[in-house]
Coordinates of C-alpha atoms and ligand atoms in Angstrom, one line a residue:
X1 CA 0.0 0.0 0.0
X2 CA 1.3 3.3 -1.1
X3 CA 0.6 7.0 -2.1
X4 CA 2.0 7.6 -5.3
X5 CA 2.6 11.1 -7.2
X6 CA -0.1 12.2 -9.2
X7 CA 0.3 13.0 -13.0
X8 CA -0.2 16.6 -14.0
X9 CA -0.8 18.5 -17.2
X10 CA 1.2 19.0 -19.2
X11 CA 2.8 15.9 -19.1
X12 CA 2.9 13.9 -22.1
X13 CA 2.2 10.6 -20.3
X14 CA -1.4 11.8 -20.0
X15 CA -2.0 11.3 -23.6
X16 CA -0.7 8.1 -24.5
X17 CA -3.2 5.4 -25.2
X18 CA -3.1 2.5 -22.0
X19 CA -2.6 -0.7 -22.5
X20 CA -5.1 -3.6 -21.9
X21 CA -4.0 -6.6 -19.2
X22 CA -4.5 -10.2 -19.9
X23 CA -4.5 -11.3 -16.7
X24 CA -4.9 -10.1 -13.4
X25 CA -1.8 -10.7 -11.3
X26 CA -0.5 -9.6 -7.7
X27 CA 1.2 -6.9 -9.5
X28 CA -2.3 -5.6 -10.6
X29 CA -4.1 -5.9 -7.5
X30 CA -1.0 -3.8 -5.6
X31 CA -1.4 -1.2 -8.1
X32 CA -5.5 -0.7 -7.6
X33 CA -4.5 -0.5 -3.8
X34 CA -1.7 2.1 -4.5
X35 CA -4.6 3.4 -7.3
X36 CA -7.1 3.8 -3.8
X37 CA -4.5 4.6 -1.7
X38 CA -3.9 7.6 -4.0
X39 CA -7.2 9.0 -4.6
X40 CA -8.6 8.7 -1.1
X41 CA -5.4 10.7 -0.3
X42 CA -6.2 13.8 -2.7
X43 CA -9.9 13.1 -1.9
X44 CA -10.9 12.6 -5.6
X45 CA -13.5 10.3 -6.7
X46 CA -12.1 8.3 -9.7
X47 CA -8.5 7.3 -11.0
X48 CA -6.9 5.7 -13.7
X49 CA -3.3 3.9 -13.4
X50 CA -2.2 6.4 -16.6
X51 CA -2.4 9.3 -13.8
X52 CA 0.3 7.7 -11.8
X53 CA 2.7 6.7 -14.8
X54 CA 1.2 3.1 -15.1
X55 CA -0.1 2.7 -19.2
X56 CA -2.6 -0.3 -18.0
X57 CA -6.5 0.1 -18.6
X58 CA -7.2 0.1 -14.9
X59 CA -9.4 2.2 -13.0
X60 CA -11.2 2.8 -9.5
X61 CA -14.0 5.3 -8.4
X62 CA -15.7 5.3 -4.8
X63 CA -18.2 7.9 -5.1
X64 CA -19.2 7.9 -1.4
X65 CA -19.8 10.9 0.5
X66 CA -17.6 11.7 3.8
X67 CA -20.3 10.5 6.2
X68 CA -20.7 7.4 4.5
X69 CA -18.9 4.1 4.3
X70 CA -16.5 4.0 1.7
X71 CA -17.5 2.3 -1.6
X72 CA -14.6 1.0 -3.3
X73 CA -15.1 0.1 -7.4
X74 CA -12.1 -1.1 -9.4
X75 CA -12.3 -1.8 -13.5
X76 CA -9.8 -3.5 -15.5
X77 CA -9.9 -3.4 -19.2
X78 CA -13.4 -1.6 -19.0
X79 CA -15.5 -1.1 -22.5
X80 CA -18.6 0.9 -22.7
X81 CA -21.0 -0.9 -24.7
X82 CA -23.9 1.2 -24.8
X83 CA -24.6 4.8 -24.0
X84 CA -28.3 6.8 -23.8
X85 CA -28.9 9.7 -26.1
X86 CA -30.2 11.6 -23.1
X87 CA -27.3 13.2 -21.8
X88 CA -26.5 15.4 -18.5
X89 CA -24.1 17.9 -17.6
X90 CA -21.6 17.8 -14.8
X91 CA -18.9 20.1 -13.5
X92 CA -16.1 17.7 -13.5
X93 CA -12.9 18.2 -11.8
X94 CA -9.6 15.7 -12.9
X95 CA -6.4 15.1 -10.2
X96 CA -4.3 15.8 -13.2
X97 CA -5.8 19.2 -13.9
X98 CA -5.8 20.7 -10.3
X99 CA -8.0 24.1 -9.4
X100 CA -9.8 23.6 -13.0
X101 CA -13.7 23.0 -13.4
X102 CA -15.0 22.4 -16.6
X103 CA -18.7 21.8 -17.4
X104 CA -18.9 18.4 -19.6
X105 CA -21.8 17.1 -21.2
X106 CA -21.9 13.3 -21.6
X107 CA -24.4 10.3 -22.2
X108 CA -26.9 9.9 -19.3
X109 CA -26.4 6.6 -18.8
X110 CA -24.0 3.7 -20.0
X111 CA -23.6 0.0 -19.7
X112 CA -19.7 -1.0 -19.0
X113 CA -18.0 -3.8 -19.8
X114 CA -15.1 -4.9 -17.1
X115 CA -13.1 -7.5 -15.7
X116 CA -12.8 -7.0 -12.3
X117 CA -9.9 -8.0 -9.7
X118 CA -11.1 -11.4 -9.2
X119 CA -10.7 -11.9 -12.8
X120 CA -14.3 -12.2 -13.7
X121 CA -16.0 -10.2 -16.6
X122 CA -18.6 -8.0 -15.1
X123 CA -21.6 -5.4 -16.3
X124 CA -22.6 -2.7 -14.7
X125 CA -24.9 -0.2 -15.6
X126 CA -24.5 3.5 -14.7
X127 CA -26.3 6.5 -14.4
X128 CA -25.5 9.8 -12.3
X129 CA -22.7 11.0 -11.2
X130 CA -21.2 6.9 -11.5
X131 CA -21.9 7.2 -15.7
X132 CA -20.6 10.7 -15.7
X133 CA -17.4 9.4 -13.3
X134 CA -16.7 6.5 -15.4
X135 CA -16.7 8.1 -19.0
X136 CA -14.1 10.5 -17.6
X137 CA -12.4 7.7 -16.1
X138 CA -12.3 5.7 -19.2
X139 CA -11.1 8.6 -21.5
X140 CA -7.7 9.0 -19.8
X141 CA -7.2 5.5 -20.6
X142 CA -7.5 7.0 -24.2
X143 CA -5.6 9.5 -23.8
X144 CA -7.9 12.1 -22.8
X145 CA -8.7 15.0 -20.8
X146 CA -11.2 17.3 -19.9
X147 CA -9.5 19.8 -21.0
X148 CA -9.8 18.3 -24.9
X149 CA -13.5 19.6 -24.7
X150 CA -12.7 23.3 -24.6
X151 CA -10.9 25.5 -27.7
X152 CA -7.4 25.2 -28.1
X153 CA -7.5 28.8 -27.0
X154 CA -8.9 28.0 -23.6
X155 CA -6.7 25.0 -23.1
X156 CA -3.4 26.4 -23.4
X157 CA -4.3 29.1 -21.2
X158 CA -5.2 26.8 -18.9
X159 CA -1.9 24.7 -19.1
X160 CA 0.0 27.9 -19.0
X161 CA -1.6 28.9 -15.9
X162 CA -0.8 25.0 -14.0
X163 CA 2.7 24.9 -15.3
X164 CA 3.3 28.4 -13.5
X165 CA 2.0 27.3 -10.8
X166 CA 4.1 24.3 -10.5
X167 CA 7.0 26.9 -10.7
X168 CA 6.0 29.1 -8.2
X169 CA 4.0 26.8 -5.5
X170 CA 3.9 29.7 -3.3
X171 CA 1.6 32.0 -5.6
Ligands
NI201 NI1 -9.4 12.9 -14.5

């Protein structure tokens, strides 16, 4: 169990394409503790391995609220298979991207695909925040960001702003 760094924009890391597993080994289920470990520590919701330097289509998500018991969810190789046309809109937030809140319109609801730490294929399907959580989720194992919605423009100007920050941690 360990707390590993979190990935930040711009790093180029963040938009390679991760790599799917073909079995699920020791070595995988340290990493989705190290993945928990992690997020609980920068109090996020979700988590790919991508965003701590690990290229393997593995994710986790525990969307429960301080009060609550924690609600652990960990997906390896997950595949959305179906998606509504109604769609909702979330502010979403992303570890990688810190102080930045972008307003992201996705499918409602979507059915996922996953194998999960036991090694058994699983389906789940998601609505809410969860739907919202895992589409973001799933798009950094692609390669991508929130940030990829918004004009060129708008995301430079945002990456400009993080990397000074990570210059300057005082300001
Ligand atoms: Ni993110």
């Amino acid at each position: 169990m360990s707390i590993k760094d979190i990935i930040t924009v711009p790093n180029e890391t963040l938009k390679k394409i991760s790599q799917p597993l073909e079995k699920v080994s020791t070595n995988e289920k340290k990493l989705i503790n190290d993945l928990f470990d992690t997020m609980y520590a920068s109090k996020g919701i979700g988590l790919a391995a991508v965003q701590i330097g690990v290229l393997k289509r593995i994710l986790v998500v525990d969307l429960s609220t301080k009060d609550e018991k924690r609600d652990p969810l960990s997906f390896i190789n997950p595949i959305i298979k179906k998606v509504s046309n109604e769609t909702s809109i979330y502010e979403e937030g992303c570890l990688s991207i810190p102080d930045t809140f972008i307003e992201i319109e996705r499918p409602k609801i979507c059915e996922v695909e996953y194998v999960d730490i036991n090694g058994e294929k699983k389906n789940l399907k998601c609505d809410g925040l969860l739907s919202t959580c895992l589409q973001h989720e799933l798009n950094h194992l692609d390669g991508q960001l929130i940030i990829d919605h918004l004009s060129k423009l708008k995301r430079d100007s945002i990456i400009k702003k993080i990397s000074k920050t990570k210059k300057n941690p005082d300001r």
